Each structure stands twice: as structure tokens, then as C-alpha cells.
Amino acid sequence: MARQRPVGTITRGTTNPNRLRRVDRWLAGPQAWRLRRPGPAPVVVDLGYGASPVTAVELHDRLRRVRRDVEVVGIEIEPDRVALGQPLEREGLSFRLGGFEVPLDGRQATVVRAFNVLRQYDESEVAAAWATVQHRLTPDGLLVDGTCDELGRRSAWIAVDRSGPVSLSLSWRLRGLDRPSDIAERLPKSLIHRNVEGEAVHDWLRALDEAWLRAAHQASFGVRQRFLAAVETVRAEGWPVADGPARWRLGEVTVDWSAVAPEGQASRA
């Protein structure tokens, strides 16, 4: 039988060491339960890792602290990029050719991390890409569709399970932060064009900005205290914020998808 052609198109492939540390920290933190489930070793995919395999190597290093037998598979649509990764293969880390079809020899993935991949597609193509990956997930599996800047100082990602999108997470380097909405240019493709009046994600960023301004007096105690106060404010206002201060101190906040979904998909309760 002929090998299936990888689903997707070649991306620019730019990457840097430690660029995806924020989302990796989230996977090894609030989402670690997915890896610790009893049963066979979980498979985690770094989909579209780019011109350098470094993010897959880092992902394996970070997740095996959660579960030693975790298997990380770097998948790329460009054969030359796969060839660059293969000399780095080791127990629990491998590289192969593929795309959104996530070729795993019949196995399912516990996590598929696709960062800075769909950003280079048209918004109309996102749903189909999500659906293709969703069919490759375990029952409690997760697709993480995200975007970050070149150094990983600002990062945003959508968590998608087999039923659909679950949450939006935003993560900033707090030192030097002017206002939270500066992250808008790093929103994932399904949201980046929705940051306009009348859309929920615009309301969310505006609420964060207003809370950040009102918490300015907390800056004398440090930027983390100011950020904590801002997140406490938006949660008190009714925004469905997840987790708690331990995550917020990292400059990270996660909100239910229902609060930020594009117009016509869901509405904030």
C-alpha cells in the first residue's frame, strides 16, 4: 500500500531554543494528569517542529520528569527537517515524516503540540486541521494549537480535546509588561482576526487591560503582585478563569473557551 501523503503545507520553520518553555510548563503542570494515567506509555507529538528539532528534544526532557516512559515523536512535513532530527533520537524520542494526519503506526496521541503551525494557514483551514488531529487523540487527549514570539516571551494557545476547543491560555514575561493586550498579535489563527469590537476575545483582552490598570498601585510590591491582583479582579467580574495563584505568578492565565469563542460559535455565560 502506498504511503499516505502528509496532510498540510511546509511552514517557515523558524524556531529557537527554549521558545516553547511556557506551554511545556503548562503541559507538565496543570495537564500532567493526562500523562500519569495508568496504562501504556503516553505518546506526545511535537507537530511541525520546524527547521530545528530542538523543541522536540526540550519537550522530551521536560515531560519525562512527569513520567519517565513518555514517548515524544517529532513530526515534520519536510523530509530534510526529519533527517536533522534523527541523529538525536534516543529512547523515548523519535522523528518521522508526516502532517496533521499524525502518523503513529495506529497508536493515538495523548498530546499533540502544534505551535506556530496553523498561524501560517488561512483561518478557514483551522477547523479541518483540528478535526484531522482530533481523530488521532486518545479519549482524554489534547491538541494544543498555539503561537508565540521568537523568544517565547509571549505565548498563547488553545486546548482542543476530542469534543472541541476547551480553553485559551495566555502567558507573558511579566517584567517590562506594558499592558496584557500586547499579546494580541500572538493569538492563534482562529482568534487573531477576532480581536475587534463585538468579539468575545476582544472583551477578554480589554477586561485584562482594565484590571491591570486598576492594579497599578500593586506595582510597588512587584509585577507579580500586580498581575495576581489583575487576574483576581477579572475572575471576580465573572470571567471563568482556571487554576489559581500558583499559575498566575508565572504570568499565565487560562480562561474557558466559552468566554472567548468567535461570534456564532459560543457565548459567554
PDB file of C-alpha atoms in Angstrom:
ATOM      1  CA  MET A   1       0.000   0.000   0.000  1.00  0.00           C
ATOM      2  CA  ALA A   2       1.359   3.427  -0.952  1.00  0.00           C
ATOM      3  CA  ARG A   3       2.306   5.706   1.909  1.00  0.00           C
ATOM      4  CA  GLN A   4      -0.220   8.479   2.505  1.00  0.00           C
ATOM      5  CA  ARG A   5       0.984  11.919   1.544  1.00  0.00           C
ATOM      6  CA  PRO A   6       1.427  14.146   4.633  1.00  0.00           C
ATOM      7  CA  VAL A   7      -1.529  16.448   5.270  1.00  0.00           C
ATOM      8  CA  GLY A   8      -0.517  20.105   5.358  1.00  0.00           C
ATOM      9  CA  THR A   9       1.953  22.503   3.837  1.00  0.00           C
ATOM     10  CA  ILE A  10       5.558  23.361   4.692  1.00  0.00           C
ATOM     11  CA  THR A  11       5.854  26.242   7.148  1.00  0.00           C
ATOM     12  CA  ARG A  12       8.677  28.755   7.502  1.00  0.00           C
ATOM     13  CA  GLY A  13      10.128  26.622  10.250  1.00  0.00           C
ATOM     14  CA  THR A  14      11.739  29.342  12.366  1.00  0.00           C
ATOM     15  CA  THR A  15      12.463  28.279  15.925  1.00  0.00           C
ATOM     16  CA  ASN A  16      14.763  28.979  18.856  1.00  0.00           C
ATOM     17  CA  PRO A  17      15.907  27.033  21.911  1.00  0.00           C
ATOM     18  CA  ASN A  18      13.598  27.434  24.907  1.00  0.00           C
ATOM     19  CA  ARG A  19      10.989  29.149  22.767  1.00  0.00           C
ATOM     20  CA  LEU A  20       8.158  26.858  23.880  1.00  0.00           C
ATOM     21  CA  ARG A  21       9.040  26.703  27.578  1.00  0.00           C
ATOM     22  CA  ARG A  22       5.757  28.362  28.604  1.00  0.00           C
ATOM     23  CA  VAL A  23       3.449  25.811  27.014  1.00  0.00           C
ATOM     24  CA  ASP A  24       5.753  22.958  28.087  1.00  0.00           C
ATOM     25  CA  ARG A  25       5.485  24.202  31.675  1.00  0.00           C
ATOM     26  CA  TRP A  26       1.690  24.104  31.345  1.00  0.00           C
ATOM     27  CA  LEU A  27       1.739  20.570  29.935  1.00  0.00           C
ATOM     28  CA  ALA A  28       3.979  19.434  32.791  1.00  0.00           C
ATOM     29  CA  GLY A  29       1.815  21.306  35.316  1.00  0.00           C
ATOM     30  CA  PRO A  30      -2.000  21.504  35.103  1.00  0.00           C
ATOM     31  CA  GLN A  31      -2.112  18.946  32.287  1.00  0.00           C
ATOM     32  CA  ALA A  32       0.294  16.423  33.796  1.00  0.00           C
ATOM     33  CA  TRP A  33      -2.614  14.175  34.844  1.00  0.00           C
ATOM     34  CA  ARG A  34      -3.053  13.208  31.215  1.00  0.00           C
ATOM     35  CA  LEU A  35       0.452  11.741  31.175  1.00  0.00           C
ATOM     36  CA  ARG A  36       0.094   9.997  34.526  1.00  0.00           C
ATOM     37  CA  ARG A  37      -2.974   7.983  33.585  1.00  0.00           C
ATOM     38  CA  PRO A  38      -2.439   4.248  34.216  1.00  0.00           C
ATOM     39  CA  GLY A  39      -1.637   2.227  31.134  1.00  0.00           C
ATOM     40  CA  PRO A  40       0.886   2.202  28.302  1.00  0.00           C
ATOM     41  CA  ALA A  41       3.441   4.965  27.938  1.00  0.00           C
ATOM     42  CA  PRO A  42       1.742   8.137  26.655  1.00  0.00           C
ATOM     43  CA  VAL A  43       2.674   9.416  23.210  1.00  0.00           C
ATOM     44  CA  VAL A  44       3.235  13.159  22.852  1.00  0.00           C
ATOM     45  CA  VAL A  45       3.687  14.711  19.421  1.00  0.00           C
ATOM     46  CA  ASP A  46       5.626  17.851  18.521  1.00  0.00           C
ATOM     47  CA  LEU A  47       3.843  18.579  15.257  1.00  0.00           C
ATOM     48  CA  GLY A  48       5.597  20.861  12.788  1.00  0.00           C
ATOM     49  CA  TYR A  49       8.649  21.476  14.970  1.00  0.00           C
ATOM     50  CA  GLY A  50      10.380  23.426  12.225  1.00  0.00           C
ATOM     51  CA  ALA A  51      13.895  23.809  10.884  1.00  0.00           C
ATOM     52  CA  SER A  52      15.480  22.666  14.147  1.00  0.00           C
ATOM     53  CA  PRO A  53      14.452  19.646  16.262  1.00  0.00           C
ATOM     54  CA  VAL A  54      15.378  21.455  19.481  1.00  0.00           C
ATOM     55  CA  THR A  55      11.777  21.948  20.674  1.00  0.00           C
ATOM     56  CA  ALA A  56      11.082  18.215  20.481  1.00  0.00           C
ATOM     57  CA  VAL A  57      14.243  17.450  22.438  1.00  0.00           C
ATOM     58  CA  GLU A  58      13.283  20.023  25.087  1.00  0.00           C
ATOM     59  CA  LEU A  59       9.729  18.668  25.263  1.00  0.00           C
ATOM     60  CA  HIS A  60      11.040  15.170  25.946  1.00  0.00           C
ATOM     61  CA  ASP A  61      13.401  16.452  28.641  1.00  0.00           C
ATOM     62  CA  ARG A  62      10.595  18.313  30.397  1.00  0.00           C
ATOM     63  CA  LEU A  63       7.874  15.673  30.183  1.00  0.00           C
ATOM     64  CA  ARG A  64       9.954  12.729  31.285  1.00  0.00           C
ATOM     65  CA  ARG A  65      10.227  14.486  34.642  1.00  0.00           C
ATOM     66  CA  VAL A  66       6.478  13.899  34.840  1.00  0.00           C
ATOM     67  CA  ARG A  67       6.599  10.344  33.507  1.00  0.00           C
ATOM     68  CA  ARG A  68       9.876   8.627  32.694  1.00  0.00           C
ATOM     69  CA  ASP A  69       8.491   6.405  29.944  1.00  0.00           C
ATOM     70  CA  VAL A  70       6.772   9.182  27.977  1.00  0.00           C
ATOM     71  CA  GLU A  71       7.364   8.917  24.240  1.00  0.00           C
ATOM     72  CA  VAL A  72       7.820  12.110  22.241  1.00  0.00           C
ATOM     73  CA  VAL A  73       7.540  11.965  18.460  1.00  0.00           C
ATOM     74  CA  GLY A  74       8.630  14.939  16.368  1.00  0.00           C
ATOM     75  CA  ILE A  75       6.618  15.075  13.137  1.00  0.00           C
ATOM     76  CA  GLU A  76       7.528  17.276  10.190  1.00  0.00           C
ATOM     77  CA  ILE A  77       6.227  17.520   6.647  1.00  0.00           C
ATOM     78  CA  GLU A  78       9.657  18.432   5.240  1.00  0.00           C
ATOM     79  CA  PRO A  79      11.980  15.385   4.826  1.00  0.00           C
ATOM     80  CA  ASP A  80      15.173  17.395   5.355  1.00  0.00           C
ATOM     81  CA  ARG A  81      13.893  18.538   8.759  1.00  0.00           C
ATOM     82  CA  VAL A  82      13.143  14.961   9.752  1.00  0.00           C
ATOM     83  CA  ALA A  83      16.671  13.971   8.737  1.00  0.00           C
ATOM     84  CA  LEU A  84      18.099  16.677  11.015  1.00  0.00           C
ATOM     85  CA  GLY A  85      16.252  15.238  13.988  1.00  0.00           C
ATOM     86  CA  GLN A  86      17.008  11.567  13.505  1.00  0.00           C
ATOM     87  CA  PRO A  87      20.636  11.699  14.761  1.00  0.00           C
ATOM     88  CA  LEU A  88      19.216  12.984  18.075  1.00  0.00           C
ATOM     89  CA  GLU A  89      16.884  10.032  18.549  1.00  0.00           C
ATOM     90  CA  ARG A  90      17.094   8.189  21.852  1.00  0.00           C
ATOM     91  CA  GLU A  91      14.857   6.044  23.994  1.00  0.00           C
ATOM     92  CA  GLY A  92      11.506   7.810  24.096  1.00  0.00           C
ATOM     93  CA  LEU A  93      12.339  10.337  21.355  1.00  0.00           C
ATOM     94  CA  SER A  94      11.953   9.814  17.615  1.00  0.00           C
ATOM     95  CA  PHE A  95      11.304  11.793  14.444  1.00  0.00           C
ATOM     96  CA  ARG A  96       9.210  10.972  11.413  1.00  0.00           C
ATOM     97  CA  LEU A  97       7.641  12.405   8.280  1.00  0.00           C
ATOM     98  CA  GLY A  98       4.028  13.484   8.443  1.00  0.00           C
ATOM     99  CA  GLY A  99       1.475  16.224   8.929  1.00  0.00           C
ATOM    100  CA  PHE A 100      -1.935  16.712  10.529  1.00  0.00           C
ATOM    101  CA  GLU A 101      -2.762  13.042   9.967  1.00  0.00           C
ATOM    102  CA  VAL A 102      -0.265  12.351  12.816  1.00  0.00           C
ATOM    103  CA  PRO A 103       1.187   9.014  11.660  1.00  0.00           C
ATOM    104  CA  LEU A 104       1.832   6.879  14.756  1.00  0.00           C
ATOM    105  CA  ASP A 105       1.517   3.343  13.382  1.00  0.00           C
ATOM    106  CA  GLY A 106      -2.042   3.005  14.606  1.00  0.00           C
ATOM    107  CA  ARG A 107      -1.439   4.446  18.071  1.00  0.00           C
ATOM    108  CA  GLN A 108      -3.217   7.501  19.460  1.00  0.00           C
ATOM    109  CA  ALA A 109      -1.586  10.615  20.911  1.00  0.00           C
ATOM    110  CA  THR A 110      -2.158  11.857  24.444  1.00  0.00           C
ATOM    111  CA  VAL A 111      -0.926  15.325  23.453  1.00  0.00           C
ATOM    112  CA  VAL A 112      -0.296  16.921  20.070  1.00  0.00           C
ATOM    113  CA  ARG A 113       1.503  20.235  20.403  1.00  0.00           C
ATOM    114  CA  ALA A 114       1.271  22.291  17.197  1.00  0.00           C
ATOM    115  CA  PHE A 115       2.959  25.633  17.781  1.00  0.00           C
ATOM    116  CA  ASN A 116       3.426  28.352  15.170  1.00  0.00           C
ATOM    117  CA  VAL A 117       1.987  25.989  12.559  1.00  0.00           C
ATOM    118  CA  LEU A 118      -1.622  26.987  11.893  1.00  0.00           C
ATOM    119  CA  ARG A 119      -0.662  30.641  12.222  1.00  0.00           C
ATOM    120  CA  GLN A 120       0.696  30.303   8.687  1.00  0.00           C
ATOM    121  CA  TYR A 121      -2.601  28.949   7.341  1.00  0.00           C
ATOM    122  CA  ASP A 122      -5.836  30.708   6.475  1.00  0.00           C
ATOM    123  CA  GLU A 123      -8.426  30.950   9.245  1.00  0.00           C
ATOM    124  CA  SER A 124     -10.856  28.931   7.130  1.00  0.00           C
ATOM    125  CA  GLU A 125      -8.468  25.947   7.245  1.00  0.00           C
ATOM    126  CA  VAL A 126      -8.196  25.727  11.020  1.00  0.00           C
ATOM    127  CA  ALA A 127     -11.335  23.700  11.745  1.00  0.00           C
ATOM    128  CA  ALA A 128     -10.411  20.966   9.267  1.00  0.00           C
ATOM    129  CA  ALA A 129      -6.874  20.749  10.663  1.00  0.00           C
ATOM    130  CA  TRP A 130      -8.229  20.480  14.206  1.00  0.00           C
ATOM    131  CA  ALA A 131     -10.679  17.751  13.161  1.00  0.00           C
ATOM    132  CA  THR A 132      -7.948  15.710  11.491  1.00  0.00           C
ATOM    133  CA  VAL A 133      -5.820  15.784  14.636  1.00  0.00           C
ATOM    134  CA  GLN A 134      -8.776  15.174  16.976  1.00  0.00           C
ATOM    135  CA  HIS A 135      -9.334  11.783  15.349  1.00  0.00           C
ATOM    136  CA  ARG A 136      -5.762  10.825  16.346  1.00  0.00           C
ATOM    137  CA  LEU A 137      -6.190  11.617  20.050  1.00  0.00           C
ATOM    138  CA  THR A 138      -6.756   9.262  22.954  1.00  0.00           C
ATOM    139  CA  PRO A 139     -10.151   9.655  24.691  1.00  0.00           C
ATOM    140  CA  ASP A 140      -8.579  12.126  27.144  1.00  0.00           C
ATOM    141  CA  GLY A 141      -6.086  13.507  24.638  1.00  0.00           C
ATOM    142  CA  LEU A 142      -5.414  17.127  23.816  1.00  0.00           C
ATOM    143  CA  LEU A 143      -4.375  19.175  20.802  1.00  0.00           C
ATOM    144  CA  VAL A 144      -2.526  22.354  21.760  1.00  0.00           C
ATOM    145  CA  ASP A 145      -2.694  24.923  18.949  1.00  0.00           C
ATOM    146  CA  GLY A 146      -0.539  27.908  19.827  1.00  0.00           C
ATOM    147  CA  THR A 147       1.606  30.814  18.795  1.00  0.00           C
ATOM    148  CA  CYS A 148       4.468  32.653  20.458  1.00  0.00           C
ATOM    149  CA  ASP A 149       7.035  35.304  19.703  1.00  0.00           C
ATOM    150  CA  GLU A 150      10.548  34.442  18.555  1.00  0.00           C
ATOM    151  CA  LEU A 151      11.967  34.242  22.088  1.00  0.00           C
ATOM    152  CA  GLY A 152       8.926  32.767  23.788  1.00  0.00           C
ATOM    153  CA  ARG A 153       8.259  35.808  25.961  1.00  0.00           C
ATOM    154  CA  ARG A 154       4.618  35.997  24.872  1.00  0.00           C
ATOM    155  CA  SER A 155       2.676  32.868  24.153  1.00  0.00           C
ATOM    156  CA  ALA A 156      -0.967  31.953  23.540  1.00  0.00           C
ATOM    157  CA  TRP A 157      -2.551  28.576  22.971  1.00  0.00           C
ATOM    158  CA  ILE A 158      -5.926  26.906  22.558  1.00  0.00           C
ATOM    159  CA  ALA A 159      -6.517  23.492  24.122  1.00  0.00           C
ATOM    160  CA  VAL A 160      -8.697  21.248  21.957  1.00  0.00           C
ATOM    161  CA  ASP A 161      -9.943  17.838  23.075  1.00  0.00           C
ATOM    162  CA  ARG A 162     -11.891  15.291  21.060  1.00  0.00           C
ATOM    163  CA  SER A 163     -15.125  17.233  21.543  1.00  0.00           C
ATOM    164  CA  GLY A 164     -13.757  20.644  20.560  1.00  0.00           C
ATOM    165  CA  PRO A 165     -11.879  23.650  21.956  1.00  0.00           C
ATOM    166  CA  VAL A 166     -11.720  23.779  25.747  1.00  0.00           C
ATOM    167  CA  SER A 167      -9.719  26.827  26.806  1.00  0.00           C
ATOM    168  CA  LEU A 168      -7.450  29.698  25.845  1.00  0.00           C
ATOM    169  CA  SER A 169      -4.219  30.247  27.765  1.00  0.00           C
ATOM    170  CA  LEU A 170      -2.110  33.412  27.672  1.00  0.00           C
ATOM    171  CA  SER A 171       1.395  33.673  29.083  1.00  0.00           C
ATOM    172  CA  TRP A 172       3.631  36.731  29.360  1.00  0.00           C
ATOM    173  CA  ARG A 173       7.091  37.607  30.550  1.00  0.00           C
ATOM    174  CA  LEU A 174       5.843  39.984  33.204  1.00  0.00           C
ATOM    175  CA  ARG A 175       8.959  42.096  33.527  1.00  0.00           C
ATOM    176  CA  GLY A 176       8.508  45.115  31.269  1.00  0.00           C
ATOM    177  CA  LEU A 177       4.851  44.336  30.515  1.00  0.00           C
ATOM    178  CA  ASP A 178       3.031  47.465  29.402  1.00  0.00           C
ATOM    179  CA  ARG A 179      -0.477  46.028  29.124  1.00  0.00           C
ATOM    180  CA  PRO A 180      -1.805  42.468  28.731  1.00  0.00           C
ATOM    181  CA  SER A 181      -3.432  43.122  25.358  1.00  0.00           C
ATOM    182  CA  ASP A 182       0.039  43.494  23.834  1.00  0.00           C
ATOM    183  CA  ILE A 183      -0.208  39.723  23.381  1.00  0.00           C
ATOM    184  CA  ALA A 184      -2.947  40.192  20.771  1.00  0.00           C
ATOM    185  CA  GLU A 185      -0.531  39.830  17.877  1.00  0.00           C
ATOM    186  CA  ARG A 186       0.328  36.329  19.158  1.00  0.00           C
ATOM    187  CA  LEU A 187      -3.218  34.988  19.352  1.00  0.00           C
ATOM    188  CA  PRO A 188      -3.722  31.682  17.492  1.00  0.00           C
ATOM    189  CA  LYS A 189      -5.096  31.866  13.971  1.00  0.00           C
ATOM    190  CA  SER A 190      -8.709  31.126  14.975  1.00  0.00           C
ATOM    191  CA  LEU A 191      -8.721  34.220  17.207  1.00  0.00           C
ATOM    192  CA  ILE A 192      -6.184  36.703  15.880  1.00  0.00           C
ATOM    193  CA  HIS A 193      -8.606  38.280  13.406  1.00  0.00           C
ATOM    194  CA  ARG A 194     -11.363  38.353  16.036  1.00  0.00           C
ATOM    195  CA  ASN A 195      -9.758  40.957  18.255  1.00  0.00           C
ATOM    196  CA  VAL A 196     -12.298  43.586  17.222  1.00  0.00           C
ATOM    197  CA  GLU A 197     -15.312  45.226  18.828  1.00  0.00           C
ATOM    198  CA  GLY A 198     -18.168  42.793  19.259  1.00  0.00           C
ATOM    199  CA  GLU A 199     -15.990  39.710  19.617  1.00  0.00           C
ATOM    200  CA  ALA A 200     -15.521  37.957  22.948  1.00  0.00           C
ATOM    201  CA  VAL A 201     -11.740  37.702  22.805  1.00  0.00           C
ATOM    202  CA  HIS A 202     -11.564  41.487  22.381  1.00  0.00           C
ATOM    203  CA  ASP A 203     -13.706  41.873  25.508  1.00  0.00           C
ATOM    204  CA  TRP A 204     -11.402  39.484  27.382  1.00  0.00           C
ATOM    205  CA  LEU A 205      -8.249  41.408  26.497  1.00  0.00           C
ATOM    206  CA  ARG A 206      -9.927  44.704  27.321  1.00  0.00           C
ATOM    207  CA  ALA A 207     -11.016  43.344  30.723  1.00  0.00           C
ATOM    208  CA  LEU A 208      -7.431  42.266  31.428  1.00  0.00           C
ATOM    209  CA  ASP A 209      -6.115  45.695  30.440  1.00  0.00           C
ATOM    210  CA  GLU A 210      -8.591  47.496  32.675  1.00  0.00           C
ATOM    211  CA  ALA A 211      -7.838  45.227  35.620  1.00  0.00           C
ATOM    212  CA  TRP A 212      -4.104  45.690  35.038  1.00  0.00           C
ATOM    213  CA  LEU A 213      -4.516  49.467  35.127  1.00  0.00           C
ATOM    214  CA  ARG A 214      -6.605  49.332  38.293  1.00  0.00           C
ATOM    215  CA  ALA A 215      -3.921  47.198  39.934  1.00  0.00           C
ATOM    216  CA  ALA A 216      -1.167  49.746  39.233  1.00  0.00           C
ATOM    217  CA  HIS A 217      -0.800  50.503  42.945  1.00  0.00           C
ATOM    218  CA  GLN A 218       0.312  46.911  43.477  1.00  0.00           C
ATOM    219  CA  ALA A 219       3.417  47.509  41.362  1.00  0.00           C
ATOM    220  CA  SER A 220       5.288  48.715  44.451  1.00  0.00           C
ATOM    221  CA  PHE A 221       5.122  45.096  45.668  1.00  0.00           C
ATOM    222  CA  GLY A 222       6.380  43.747  42.337  1.00  0.00           C
ATOM    223  CA  VAL A 223       4.987  42.952  38.923  1.00  0.00           C
ATOM    224  CA  ARG A 224       3.787  39.506  40.003  1.00  0.00           C
ATOM    225  CA  GLN A 225       1.608  41.002  42.723  1.00  0.00           C
ATOM    226  CA  ARG A 226       0.145  43.421  40.222  1.00  0.00           C
ATOM    227  CA  PHE A 227      -0.645  40.595  37.817  1.00  0.00           C
ATOM    228  CA  LEU A 228      -2.173  38.486  40.591  1.00  0.00           C
ATOM    229  CA  ALA A 229      -4.438  41.369  41.557  1.00  0.00           C
ATOM    230  CA  ALA A 230      -5.493  41.880  37.934  1.00  0.00           C
ATOM    231  CA  VAL A 231      -6.440  38.238  37.458  1.00  0.00           C
ATOM    232  CA  GLU A 232      -8.315  38.172  40.753  1.00  0.00           C
ATOM    233  CA  THR A 233     -10.287  41.175  39.505  1.00  0.00           C
ATOM    234  CA  VAL A 234     -11.364  39.618  36.211  1.00  0.00           C
ATOM    235  CA  ARG A 235     -12.341  36.403  37.963  1.00  0.00           C
ATOM    236  CA  ALA A 236     -14.416  38.385  40.453  1.00  0.00           C
ATOM    237  CA  GLU A 237     -16.110  40.056  37.481  1.00  0.00           C
ATOM    238  CA  GLY A 238     -17.326  36.659  36.328  1.00  0.00           C
ATOM    239  CA  TRP A 239     -14.739  35.590  33.779  1.00  0.00           C
ATOM    240  CA  PRO A 240     -14.268  31.776  34.009  1.00  0.00           C
ATOM    241  CA  VAL A 241     -10.594  31.789  34.911  1.00  0.00           C
ATOM    242  CA  ALA A 242      -8.963  28.429  35.624  1.00  0.00           C
ATOM    243  CA  ASP A 243      -6.236  27.373  38.039  1.00  0.00           C
ATOM    244  CA  GLY A 244      -5.041  29.738  40.766  1.00  0.00           C
ATOM    245  CA  PRO A 245      -2.268  31.991  42.062  1.00  0.00           C
ATOM    246  CA  ALA A 246       0.462  29.385  41.569  1.00  0.00           C
ATOM    247  CA  ARG A 247      -0.084  29.621  37.799  1.00  0.00           C
ATOM    248  CA  TRP A 248      -0.828  33.339  37.730  1.00  0.00           C
ATOM    249  CA  ARG A 249       2.518  34.116  39.372  1.00  0.00           C
ATOM    250  CA  LEU A 250       4.126  32.626  36.277  1.00  0.00           C
ATOM    251  CA  GLY A 251       2.415  35.248  34.136  1.00  0.00           C
ATOM    252  CA  GLU A 252      -0.093  32.674  32.880  1.00  0.00           C
ATOM    253  CA  VAL A 253      -3.883  32.773  32.808  1.00  0.00           C
ATOM    254  CA  THR A 254      -6.324  30.279  31.312  1.00  0.00           C
ATOM    255  CA  VAL A 255      -9.971  31.026  30.549  1.00  0.00           C
ATOM    256  CA  ASP A 256     -12.767  28.732  29.373  1.00  0.00           C
ATOM    257  CA  TRP A 257     -13.266  28.690  25.619  1.00  0.00           C
ATOM    258  CA  SER A 258     -16.916  29.668  26.029  1.00  0.00           C
ATOM    259  CA  ALA A 259     -15.735  33.098  27.204  1.00  0.00           C
ATOM    260  CA  VAL A 260     -13.624  33.892  24.131  1.00  0.00           C
ATOM    261  CA  ALA A 261     -15.078  31.838  21.278  1.00  0.00           C
ATOM    262  CA  PRO A 262     -15.656  33.682  17.998  1.00  0.00           C
ATOM    263  CA  GLU A 263     -19.082  35.178  17.364  1.00  0.00           C
ATOM    264  CA  GLY A 264     -21.558  32.486  16.424  1.00  0.00           C
ATOM    265  CA  GLN A 265     -19.611  29.603  17.995  1.00  0.00           C
ATOM    266  CA  ALA A 266     -20.346  30.154  21.665  1.00  0.00           C
ATOM    267  CA  SER A 267     -21.274  32.942  24.002  1.00  0.00           C
ATOM    268  CA  ARG A 268     -20.082  33.966  27.441  1.00  0.00           C
ATOM    269  CA  ALA A 269     -22.460  32.841  30.152  1.00  0.00           C
TER     270      ALA A 269
END
